[in-house]
Coordinates of C-alpha atoms in Angstrom, one line a residue:
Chain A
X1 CA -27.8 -4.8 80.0
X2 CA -31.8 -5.2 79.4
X3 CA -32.8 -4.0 76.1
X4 CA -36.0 -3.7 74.2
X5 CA -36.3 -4.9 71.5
X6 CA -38.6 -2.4 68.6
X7 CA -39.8 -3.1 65.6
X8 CA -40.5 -0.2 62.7
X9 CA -42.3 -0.1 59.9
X10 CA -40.3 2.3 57.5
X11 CA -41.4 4.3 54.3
X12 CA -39.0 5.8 51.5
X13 CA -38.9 7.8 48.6
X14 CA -35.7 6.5 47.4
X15 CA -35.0 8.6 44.5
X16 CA -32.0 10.7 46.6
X17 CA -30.7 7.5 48.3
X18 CA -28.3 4.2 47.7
X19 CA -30.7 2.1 49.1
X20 CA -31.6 1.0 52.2
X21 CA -27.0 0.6 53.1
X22 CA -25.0 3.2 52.9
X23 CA -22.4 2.5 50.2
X24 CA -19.1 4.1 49.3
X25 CA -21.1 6.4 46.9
X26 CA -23.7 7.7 49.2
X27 CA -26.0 8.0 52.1
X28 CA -28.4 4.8 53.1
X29 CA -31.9 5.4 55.0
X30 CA -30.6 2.7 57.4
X31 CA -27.6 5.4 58.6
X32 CA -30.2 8.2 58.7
X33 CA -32.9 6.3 60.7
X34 CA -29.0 5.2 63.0
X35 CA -28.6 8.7 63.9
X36 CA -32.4 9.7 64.5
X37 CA -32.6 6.6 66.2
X38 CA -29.5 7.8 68.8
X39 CA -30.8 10.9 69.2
X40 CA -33.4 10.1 70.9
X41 CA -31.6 6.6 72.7
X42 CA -27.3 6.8 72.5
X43 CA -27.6 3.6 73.8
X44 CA -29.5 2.2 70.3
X45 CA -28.0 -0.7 68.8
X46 CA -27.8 -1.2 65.2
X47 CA -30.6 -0.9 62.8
X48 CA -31.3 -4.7 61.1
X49 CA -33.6 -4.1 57.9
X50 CA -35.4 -6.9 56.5
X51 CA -34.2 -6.0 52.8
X52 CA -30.9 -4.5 51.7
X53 CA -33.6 -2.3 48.6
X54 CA -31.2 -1.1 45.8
X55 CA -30.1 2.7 44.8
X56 CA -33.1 4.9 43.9
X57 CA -35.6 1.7 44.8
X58 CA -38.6 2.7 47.3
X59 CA -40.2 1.7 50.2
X60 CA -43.6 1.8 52.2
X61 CA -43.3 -1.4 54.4
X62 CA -39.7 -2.5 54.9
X63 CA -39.2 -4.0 58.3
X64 CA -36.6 -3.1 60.7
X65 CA -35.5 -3.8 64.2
X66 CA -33.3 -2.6 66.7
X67 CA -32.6 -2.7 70.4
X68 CA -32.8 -0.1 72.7
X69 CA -31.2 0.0 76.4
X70 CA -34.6 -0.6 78.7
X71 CA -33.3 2.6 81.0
X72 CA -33.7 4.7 77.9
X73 CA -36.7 3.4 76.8
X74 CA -39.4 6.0 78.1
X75 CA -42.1 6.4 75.5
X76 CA -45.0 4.6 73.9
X77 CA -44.2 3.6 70.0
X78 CA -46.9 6.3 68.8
X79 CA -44.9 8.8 70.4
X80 CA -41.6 6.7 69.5
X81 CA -43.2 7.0 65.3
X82 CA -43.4 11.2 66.1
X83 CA -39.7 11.6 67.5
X84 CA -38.2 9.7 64.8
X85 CA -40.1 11.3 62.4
X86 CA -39.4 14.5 63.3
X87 CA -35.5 14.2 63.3
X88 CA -35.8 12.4 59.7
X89 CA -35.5 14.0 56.0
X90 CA -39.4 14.2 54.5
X91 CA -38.6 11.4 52.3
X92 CA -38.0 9.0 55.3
X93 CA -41.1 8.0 57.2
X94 CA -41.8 5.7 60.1
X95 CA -45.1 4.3 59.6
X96 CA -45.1 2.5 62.6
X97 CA -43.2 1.0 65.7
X98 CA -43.8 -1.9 68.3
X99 CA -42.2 -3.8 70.8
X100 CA -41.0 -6.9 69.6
X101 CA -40.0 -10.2 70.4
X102 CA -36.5 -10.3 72.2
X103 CA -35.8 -13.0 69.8
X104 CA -37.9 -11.3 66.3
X105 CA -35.1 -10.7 63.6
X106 CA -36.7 -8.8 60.5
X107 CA -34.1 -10.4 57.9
X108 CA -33.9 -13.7 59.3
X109 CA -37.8 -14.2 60.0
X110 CA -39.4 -12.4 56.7
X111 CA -41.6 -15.3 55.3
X112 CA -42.6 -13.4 52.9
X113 CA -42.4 -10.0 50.9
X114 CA -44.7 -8.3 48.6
X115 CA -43.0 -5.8 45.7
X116 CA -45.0 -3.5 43.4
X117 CA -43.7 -2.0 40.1
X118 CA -45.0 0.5 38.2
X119 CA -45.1 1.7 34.6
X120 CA -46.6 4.7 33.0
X121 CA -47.6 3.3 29.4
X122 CA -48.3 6.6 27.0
X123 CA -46.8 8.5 24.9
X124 CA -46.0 11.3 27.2
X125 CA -44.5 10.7 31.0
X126 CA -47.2 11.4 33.8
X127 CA -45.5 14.2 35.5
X128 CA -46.8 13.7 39.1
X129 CA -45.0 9.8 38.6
X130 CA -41.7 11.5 37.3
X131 CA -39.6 9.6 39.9
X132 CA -42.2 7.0 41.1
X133 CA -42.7 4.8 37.4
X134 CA -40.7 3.6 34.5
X135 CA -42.0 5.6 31.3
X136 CA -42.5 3.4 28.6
X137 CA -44.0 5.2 25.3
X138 CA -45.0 2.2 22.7
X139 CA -48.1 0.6 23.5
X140 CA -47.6 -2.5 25.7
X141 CA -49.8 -5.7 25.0
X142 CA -51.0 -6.4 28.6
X143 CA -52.8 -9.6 28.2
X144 CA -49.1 -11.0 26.6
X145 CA -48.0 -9.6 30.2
X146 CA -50.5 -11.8 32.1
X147 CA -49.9 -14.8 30.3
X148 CA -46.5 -14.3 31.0
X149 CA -46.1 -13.3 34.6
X150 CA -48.5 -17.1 35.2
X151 CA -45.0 -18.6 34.5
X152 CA -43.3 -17.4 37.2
X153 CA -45.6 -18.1 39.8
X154 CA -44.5 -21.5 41.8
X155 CA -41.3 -22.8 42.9
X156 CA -38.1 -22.1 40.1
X157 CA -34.6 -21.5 39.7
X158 CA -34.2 -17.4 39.1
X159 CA -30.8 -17.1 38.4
X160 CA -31.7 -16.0 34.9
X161 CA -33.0 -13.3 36.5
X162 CA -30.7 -11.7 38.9
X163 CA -27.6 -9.7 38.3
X164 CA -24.4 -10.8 39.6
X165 CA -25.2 -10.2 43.7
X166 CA -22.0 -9.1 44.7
X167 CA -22.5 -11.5 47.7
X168 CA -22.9 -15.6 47.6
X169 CA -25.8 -17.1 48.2
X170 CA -26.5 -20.8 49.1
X171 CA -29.3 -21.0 46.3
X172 CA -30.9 -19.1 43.9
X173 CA -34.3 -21.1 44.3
X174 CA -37.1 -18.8 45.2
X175 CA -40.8 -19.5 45.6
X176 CA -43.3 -16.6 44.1
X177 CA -46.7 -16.9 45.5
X178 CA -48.2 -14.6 43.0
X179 CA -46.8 -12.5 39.7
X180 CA -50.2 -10.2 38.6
X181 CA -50.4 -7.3 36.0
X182 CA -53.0 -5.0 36.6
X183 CA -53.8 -2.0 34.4
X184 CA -55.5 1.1 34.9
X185 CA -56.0 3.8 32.3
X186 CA -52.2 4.3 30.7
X187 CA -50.7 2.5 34.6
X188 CA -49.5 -0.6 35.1
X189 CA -48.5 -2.0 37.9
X190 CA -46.6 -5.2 38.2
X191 CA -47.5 -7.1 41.7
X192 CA -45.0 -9.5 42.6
X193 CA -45.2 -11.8 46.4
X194 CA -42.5 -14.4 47.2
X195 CA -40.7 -15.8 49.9
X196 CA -37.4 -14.5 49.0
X197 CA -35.6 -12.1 46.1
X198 CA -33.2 -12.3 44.5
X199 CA -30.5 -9.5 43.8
X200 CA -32.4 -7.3 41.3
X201 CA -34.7 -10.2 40.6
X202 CA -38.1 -7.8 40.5
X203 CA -36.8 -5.6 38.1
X204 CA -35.4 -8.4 36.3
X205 CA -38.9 -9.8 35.8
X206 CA -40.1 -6.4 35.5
X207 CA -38.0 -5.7 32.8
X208 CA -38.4 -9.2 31.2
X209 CA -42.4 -8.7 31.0
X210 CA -41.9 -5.4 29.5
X211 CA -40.5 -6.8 27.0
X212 CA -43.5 -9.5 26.3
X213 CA -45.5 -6.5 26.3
X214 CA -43.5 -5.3 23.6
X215 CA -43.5 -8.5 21.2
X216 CA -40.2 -8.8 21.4
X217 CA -40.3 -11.6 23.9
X218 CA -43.1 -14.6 23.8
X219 CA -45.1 -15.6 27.3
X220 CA -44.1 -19.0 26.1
X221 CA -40.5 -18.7 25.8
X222 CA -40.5 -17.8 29.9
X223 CA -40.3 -20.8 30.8
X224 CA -36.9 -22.1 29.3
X225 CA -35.8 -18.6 30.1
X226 CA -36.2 -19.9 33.6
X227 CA -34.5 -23.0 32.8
X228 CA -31.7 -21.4 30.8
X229 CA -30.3 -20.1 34.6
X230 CA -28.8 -17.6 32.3
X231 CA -29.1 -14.0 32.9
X232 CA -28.1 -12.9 29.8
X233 CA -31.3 -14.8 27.9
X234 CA -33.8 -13.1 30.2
X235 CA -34.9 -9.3 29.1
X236 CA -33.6 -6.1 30.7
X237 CA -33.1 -5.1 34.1
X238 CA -36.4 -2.3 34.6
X239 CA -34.7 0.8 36.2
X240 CA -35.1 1.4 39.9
X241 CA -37.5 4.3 40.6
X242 CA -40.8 2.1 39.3
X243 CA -40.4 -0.3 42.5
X244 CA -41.5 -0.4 45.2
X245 CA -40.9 -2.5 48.5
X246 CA -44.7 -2.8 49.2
X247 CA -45.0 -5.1 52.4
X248 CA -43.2 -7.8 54.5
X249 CA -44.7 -10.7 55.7
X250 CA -43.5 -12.6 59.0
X251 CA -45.1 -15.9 60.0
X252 CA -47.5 -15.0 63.6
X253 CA -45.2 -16.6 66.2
X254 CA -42.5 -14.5 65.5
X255 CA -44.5 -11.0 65.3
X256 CA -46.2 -11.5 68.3
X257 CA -45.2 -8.7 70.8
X258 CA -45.3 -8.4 74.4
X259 CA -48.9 -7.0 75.6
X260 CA -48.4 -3.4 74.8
X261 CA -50.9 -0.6 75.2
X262 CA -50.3 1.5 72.2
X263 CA -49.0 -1.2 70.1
X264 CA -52.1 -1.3 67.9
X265 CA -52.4 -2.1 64.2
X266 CA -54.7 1.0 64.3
X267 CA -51.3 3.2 64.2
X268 CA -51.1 2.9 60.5
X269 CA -54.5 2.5 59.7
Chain B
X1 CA -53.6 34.9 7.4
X2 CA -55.0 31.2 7.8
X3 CA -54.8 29.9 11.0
X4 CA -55.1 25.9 12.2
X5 CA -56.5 25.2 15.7
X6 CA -55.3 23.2 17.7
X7 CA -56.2 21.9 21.1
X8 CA -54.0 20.0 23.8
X9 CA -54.3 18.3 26.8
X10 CA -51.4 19.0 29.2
X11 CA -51.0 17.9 32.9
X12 CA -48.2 19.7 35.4
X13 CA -47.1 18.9 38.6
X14 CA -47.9 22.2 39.8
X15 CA -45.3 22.3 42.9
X16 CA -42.8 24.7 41.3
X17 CA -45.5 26.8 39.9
X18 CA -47.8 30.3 40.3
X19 CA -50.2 28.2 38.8
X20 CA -51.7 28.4 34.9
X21 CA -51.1 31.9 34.6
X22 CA -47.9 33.7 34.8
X23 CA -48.5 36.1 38.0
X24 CA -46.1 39.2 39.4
X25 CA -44.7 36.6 42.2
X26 CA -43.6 33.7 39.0
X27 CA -43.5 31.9 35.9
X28 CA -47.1 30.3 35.0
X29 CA -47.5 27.0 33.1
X30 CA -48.7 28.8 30.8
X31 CA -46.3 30.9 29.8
X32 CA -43.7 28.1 29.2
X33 CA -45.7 26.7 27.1
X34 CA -46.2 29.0 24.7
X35 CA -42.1 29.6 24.8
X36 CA -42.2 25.9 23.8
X37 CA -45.2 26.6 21.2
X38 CA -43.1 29.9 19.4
X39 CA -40.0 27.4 18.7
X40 CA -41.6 25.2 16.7
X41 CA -44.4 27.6 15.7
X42 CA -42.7 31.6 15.3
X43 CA -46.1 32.9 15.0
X44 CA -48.3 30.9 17.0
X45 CA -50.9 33.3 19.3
X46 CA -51.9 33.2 22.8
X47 CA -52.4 30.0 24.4
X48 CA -56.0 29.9 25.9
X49 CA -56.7 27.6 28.8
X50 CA -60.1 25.8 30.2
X51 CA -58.8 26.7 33.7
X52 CA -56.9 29.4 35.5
X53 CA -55.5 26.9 38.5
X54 CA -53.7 28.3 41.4
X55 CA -50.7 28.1 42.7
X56 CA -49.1 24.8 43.2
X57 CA -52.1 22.9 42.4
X58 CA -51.8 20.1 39.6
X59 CA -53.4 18.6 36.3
X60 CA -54.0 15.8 34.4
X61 CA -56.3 17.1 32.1
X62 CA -56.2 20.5 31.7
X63 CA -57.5 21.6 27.5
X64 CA -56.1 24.7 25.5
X65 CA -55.9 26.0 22.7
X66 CA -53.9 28.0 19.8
X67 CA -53.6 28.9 17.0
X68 CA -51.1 28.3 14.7
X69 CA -50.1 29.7 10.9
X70 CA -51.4 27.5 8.1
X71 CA -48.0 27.7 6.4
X72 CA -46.2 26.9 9.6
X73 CA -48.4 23.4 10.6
X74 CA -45.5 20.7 8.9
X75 CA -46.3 18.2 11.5
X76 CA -49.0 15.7 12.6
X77 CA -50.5 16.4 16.1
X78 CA -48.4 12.8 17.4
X79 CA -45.1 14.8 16.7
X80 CA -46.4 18.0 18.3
X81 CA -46.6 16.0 21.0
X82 CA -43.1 15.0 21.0
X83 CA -41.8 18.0 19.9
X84 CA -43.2 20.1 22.3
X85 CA -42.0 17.7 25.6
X86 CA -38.8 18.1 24.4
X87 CA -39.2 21.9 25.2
X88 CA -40.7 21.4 28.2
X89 CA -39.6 21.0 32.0
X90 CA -40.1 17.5 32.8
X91 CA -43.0 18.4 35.0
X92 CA -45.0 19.9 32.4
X93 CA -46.3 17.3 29.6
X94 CA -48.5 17.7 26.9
X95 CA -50.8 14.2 26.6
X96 CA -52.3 15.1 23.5
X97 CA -52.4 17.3 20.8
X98 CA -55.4 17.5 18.0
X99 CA -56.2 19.6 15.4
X100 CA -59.8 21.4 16.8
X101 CA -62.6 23.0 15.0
X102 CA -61.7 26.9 14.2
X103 CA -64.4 27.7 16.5
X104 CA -63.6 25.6 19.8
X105 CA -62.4 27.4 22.6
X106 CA -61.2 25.6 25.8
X107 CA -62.7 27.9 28.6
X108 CA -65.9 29.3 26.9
X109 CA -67.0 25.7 25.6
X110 CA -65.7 23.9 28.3
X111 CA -68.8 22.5 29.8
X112 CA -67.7 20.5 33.0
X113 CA -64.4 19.6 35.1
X114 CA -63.6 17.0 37.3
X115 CA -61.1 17.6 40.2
X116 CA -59.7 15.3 42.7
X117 CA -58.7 16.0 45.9
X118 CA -56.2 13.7 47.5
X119 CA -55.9 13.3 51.3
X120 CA -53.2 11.0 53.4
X121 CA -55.1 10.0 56.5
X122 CA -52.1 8.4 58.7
X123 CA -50.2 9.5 61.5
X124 CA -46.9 9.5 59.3
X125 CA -46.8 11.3 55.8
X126 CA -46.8 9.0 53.0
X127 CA -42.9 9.9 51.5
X128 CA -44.4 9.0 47.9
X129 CA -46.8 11.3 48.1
X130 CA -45.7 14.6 50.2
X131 CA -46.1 17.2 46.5
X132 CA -49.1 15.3 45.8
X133 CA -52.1 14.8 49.1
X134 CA -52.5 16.7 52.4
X135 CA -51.5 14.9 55.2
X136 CA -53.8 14.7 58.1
X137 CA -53.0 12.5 60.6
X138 CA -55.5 12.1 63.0
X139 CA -58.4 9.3 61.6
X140 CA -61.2 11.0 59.9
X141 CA -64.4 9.7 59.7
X142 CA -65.2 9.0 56.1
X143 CA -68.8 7.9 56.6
X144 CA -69.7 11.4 57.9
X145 CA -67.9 13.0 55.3
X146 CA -69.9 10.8 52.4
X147 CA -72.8 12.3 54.2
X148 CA -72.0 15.6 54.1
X149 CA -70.7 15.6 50.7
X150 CA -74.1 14.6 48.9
X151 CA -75.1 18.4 50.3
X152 CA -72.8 19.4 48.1
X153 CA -74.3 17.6 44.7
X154 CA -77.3 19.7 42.7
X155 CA -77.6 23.3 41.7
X156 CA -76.5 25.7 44.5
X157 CA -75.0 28.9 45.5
X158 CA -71.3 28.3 46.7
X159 CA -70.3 31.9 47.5
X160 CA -69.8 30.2 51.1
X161 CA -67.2 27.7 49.3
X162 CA -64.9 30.8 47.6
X163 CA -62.7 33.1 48.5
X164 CA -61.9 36.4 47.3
X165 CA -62.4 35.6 43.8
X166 CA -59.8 39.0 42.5
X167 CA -62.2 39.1 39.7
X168 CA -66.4 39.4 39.5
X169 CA -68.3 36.7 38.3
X170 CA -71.9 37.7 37.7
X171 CA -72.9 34.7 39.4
X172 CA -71.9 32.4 42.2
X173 CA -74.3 29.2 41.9
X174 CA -72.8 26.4 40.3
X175 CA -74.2 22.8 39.6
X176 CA -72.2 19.6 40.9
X177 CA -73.2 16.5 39.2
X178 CA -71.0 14.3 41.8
X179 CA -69.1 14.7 45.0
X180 CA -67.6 11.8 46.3
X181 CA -65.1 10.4 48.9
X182 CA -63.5 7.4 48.2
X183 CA -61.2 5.8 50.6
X184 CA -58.6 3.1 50.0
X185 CA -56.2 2.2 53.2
X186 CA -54.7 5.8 54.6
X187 CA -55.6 7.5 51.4
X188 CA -58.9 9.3 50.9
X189 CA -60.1 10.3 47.3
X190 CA -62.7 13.7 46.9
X191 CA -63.9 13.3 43.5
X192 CA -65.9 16.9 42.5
X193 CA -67.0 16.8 38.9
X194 CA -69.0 20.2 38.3
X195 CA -70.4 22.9 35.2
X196 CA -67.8 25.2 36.7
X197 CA -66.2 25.9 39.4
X198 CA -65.4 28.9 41.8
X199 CA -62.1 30.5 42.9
X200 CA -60.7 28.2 45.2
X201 CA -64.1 26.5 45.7
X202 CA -62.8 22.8 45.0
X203 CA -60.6 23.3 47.9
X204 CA -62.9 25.2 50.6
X205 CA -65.5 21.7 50.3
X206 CA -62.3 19.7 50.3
X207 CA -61.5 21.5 53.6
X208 CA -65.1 21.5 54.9
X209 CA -65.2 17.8 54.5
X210 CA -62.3 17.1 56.2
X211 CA -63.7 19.3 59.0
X212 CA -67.0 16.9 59.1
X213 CA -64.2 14.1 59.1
X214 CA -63.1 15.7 62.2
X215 CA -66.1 16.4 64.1
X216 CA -65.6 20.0 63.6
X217 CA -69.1 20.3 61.2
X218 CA -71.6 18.1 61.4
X219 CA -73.1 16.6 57.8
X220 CA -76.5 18.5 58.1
X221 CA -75.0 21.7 59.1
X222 CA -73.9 21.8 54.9
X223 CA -77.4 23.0 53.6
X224 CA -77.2 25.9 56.4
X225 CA -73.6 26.5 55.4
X226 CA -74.6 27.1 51.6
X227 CA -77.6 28.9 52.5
X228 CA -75.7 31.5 54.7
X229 CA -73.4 32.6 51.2
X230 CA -71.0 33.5 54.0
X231 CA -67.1 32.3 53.3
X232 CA -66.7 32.4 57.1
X233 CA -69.0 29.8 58.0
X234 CA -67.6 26.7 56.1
X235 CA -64.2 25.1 56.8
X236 CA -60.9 25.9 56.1
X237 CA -59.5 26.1 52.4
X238 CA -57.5 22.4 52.0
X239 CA -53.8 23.3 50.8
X240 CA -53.5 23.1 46.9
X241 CA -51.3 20.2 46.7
X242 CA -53.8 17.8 46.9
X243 CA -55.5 19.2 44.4
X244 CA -55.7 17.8 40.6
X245 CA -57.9 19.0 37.3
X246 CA -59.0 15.6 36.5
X247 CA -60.6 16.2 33.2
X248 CA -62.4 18.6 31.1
X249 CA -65.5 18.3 29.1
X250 CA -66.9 19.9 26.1
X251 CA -70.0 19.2 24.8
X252 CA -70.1 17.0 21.4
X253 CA -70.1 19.9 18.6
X254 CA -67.6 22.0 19.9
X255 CA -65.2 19.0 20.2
X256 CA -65.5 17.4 16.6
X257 CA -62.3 18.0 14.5
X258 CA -61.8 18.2 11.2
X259 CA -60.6 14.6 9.9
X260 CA -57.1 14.1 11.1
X261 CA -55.1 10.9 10.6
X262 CA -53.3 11.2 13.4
X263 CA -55.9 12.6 15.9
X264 CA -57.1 9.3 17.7
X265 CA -57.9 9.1 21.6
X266 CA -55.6 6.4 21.3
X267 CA -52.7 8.7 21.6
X268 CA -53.1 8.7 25.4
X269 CA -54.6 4.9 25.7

């Protein structure tokens, strides 16, 4: 059978999910976009995300893909991104969707992905960031941040700084292309680009520079941190709802589509 | 009986409320707050705030004030802050509390706001934002609405901009000292900073401009628009969730404490 193959640009506030798979405990957004998804094409295959995001961790550019039956396949991906959306929950978006490669896989081919994390740094919570930033009341020294977060930029070993993944993987070598804290007014935001994660590994180093920021670790001691390939030296694991899966990169052959009419980048922007 | 004054800065997500005040339809922000305020305080009077904001719109820097019993003030202003947030609905925070000269009162004295109005310019809704920006998803043209909005800047006559206020005002002209649109990916800024403002008059040039972003009204049709003093001819009203009360201002003297150890701007930095 001829199939399509359609990529999707999906958006989540995951405060009311357990992450992107659906686990013994609760609902994923990959089950929910499934059954939107079949509404519209019974003859969808399964939905391949390019990140399996944690419980209560959000999303405004994971990348999925799935095929669809070509005999089914009778609208243009603008309308595609308006008959999803309108058989999702509000706090499930698709940003956008394109025809894809036949041979395009959005786990497999990621060469990259971009996560941000945020923190609200005053005394008081910022209610309209409630479920979208980790509150942290005592003052945090930023510039101890920045001089930390230098240290993880380049090719290491973060095993110190993942939790125990639940599934094996061949190496826990990952290659960070930048680690930047920016602050604005009592918001920080932790930007973090690599070519890979590691189970929890964001929040790990989230947590980790919140704790430089607090004096209680040194920027310098990161680096035998690093070395230690202990989890337990590292700091704390930051709690989900400050993170967010921010963008996925994928090297050019693999993205490029078919000629498509309304395939434009212009959908999002 | 002695009174101390003392002035705080409180923020809401406004979502769940019938805005500031406490109305026939619901429970005001207000209200709630001075619950919180009687706990600590048993004979604390009226809370007075700079701005009476409507229904389901939000703050970040809204000022009050109240006054509290001389023999009932045990604590310093950094523990009122505490003390009150842990009476409070988690989407109701006071930032800052400080003790405020016996004469200081937040709506008479206040002597400018800014608001922001927050717009989400894509053909999908951003799921991190849908309390907090209007979603409009066919692409506005941001140029024509930078035009338009320096119409809006100077002394003028808004009756065009405000609806039924439910109370007179012996006037209707106002003076804006900035209206700008700032645009950052899908997501478009209206930054109003004013002497005063206008029932709903924040939201009716939020909703003209968005108009001019639409073709609807051109930029140089604003000076006629203003001129007519005719609610009619603008644009539409913009929904109040994307509305925010930035900040308030008071001018210098009316601000100045008495000495207070624990009253430093550095309780929000």
């Amino acid at each position: 059978m001829k199939q399509v193959r359609v990529r999707l640009v999906v958006a989540f506030d995951g405060t009311c999910y357990q992450g992107w798979q659906t686990q013994k405990s609760g609902q994923g957004v990959q089950e929910l976009i499934e059954i939107a998804l079949r509404r519209l094409f019974p003859g969808a295959g399964p939905l391949h995300g390019s990140s399996r995001t944690d419980t209560g961790v959000h999303a405004l550019g994971l990348v999925a893909h799935v095929d669809i039956p070509v005999d089914e396949w009778r609208m243009t991906p603008r309308k595609l991104v308006l008959a999803l959306n309108a058989h999702l929950p509000e706090d499930i978006r698709i940003f956008k969707a394109s025809r894809a490669h036949p041979g395009f896989h959005a786990r497999f081919h990621a060469a990259g992905k971009e996560y941000r994390y945020r923190i609200w740094n005053a005394p008081a919570m910022n209610p309209l960031l409630t479920r979208m930033a980790w509150h942290l009341p005592r003052s945090l020294d930023v510039a101890a941040m920045r001089q930390a977060a230098t240290h993880f930029v380049g090719r290491h070993d973060f095993a110190s700084f993942t939790s125990n993944p639940g599934y094996p993987r061949p190496t826990t070598v990952r290659t960070l292309t930048a680690c930047e804290v920016r602050r604005r007014g009592p918001e920080i935001t932790v930007r973090i680009v690599g070519d890979g994660f590691l189970y929890r590994m964001c929040r790990g180093i989230a947590g980790t520079l919140a704790q430089v920021g607090l004096h209680r670790i040194s920027p310098n001691d990161i680096p035998s941190i690093l070395q230690s390939k202990d989890r337990r030296v590292a700091g704390m694991t930051a709690p989900p709802e400050g993170l967010v899966l921010w963008r996925v990169h994928y090297p050019r052959p693999a993205t490029a589509a078919p000629p498509d009419s309304d395939a434009s980048p212009a959908d999002l922007e």
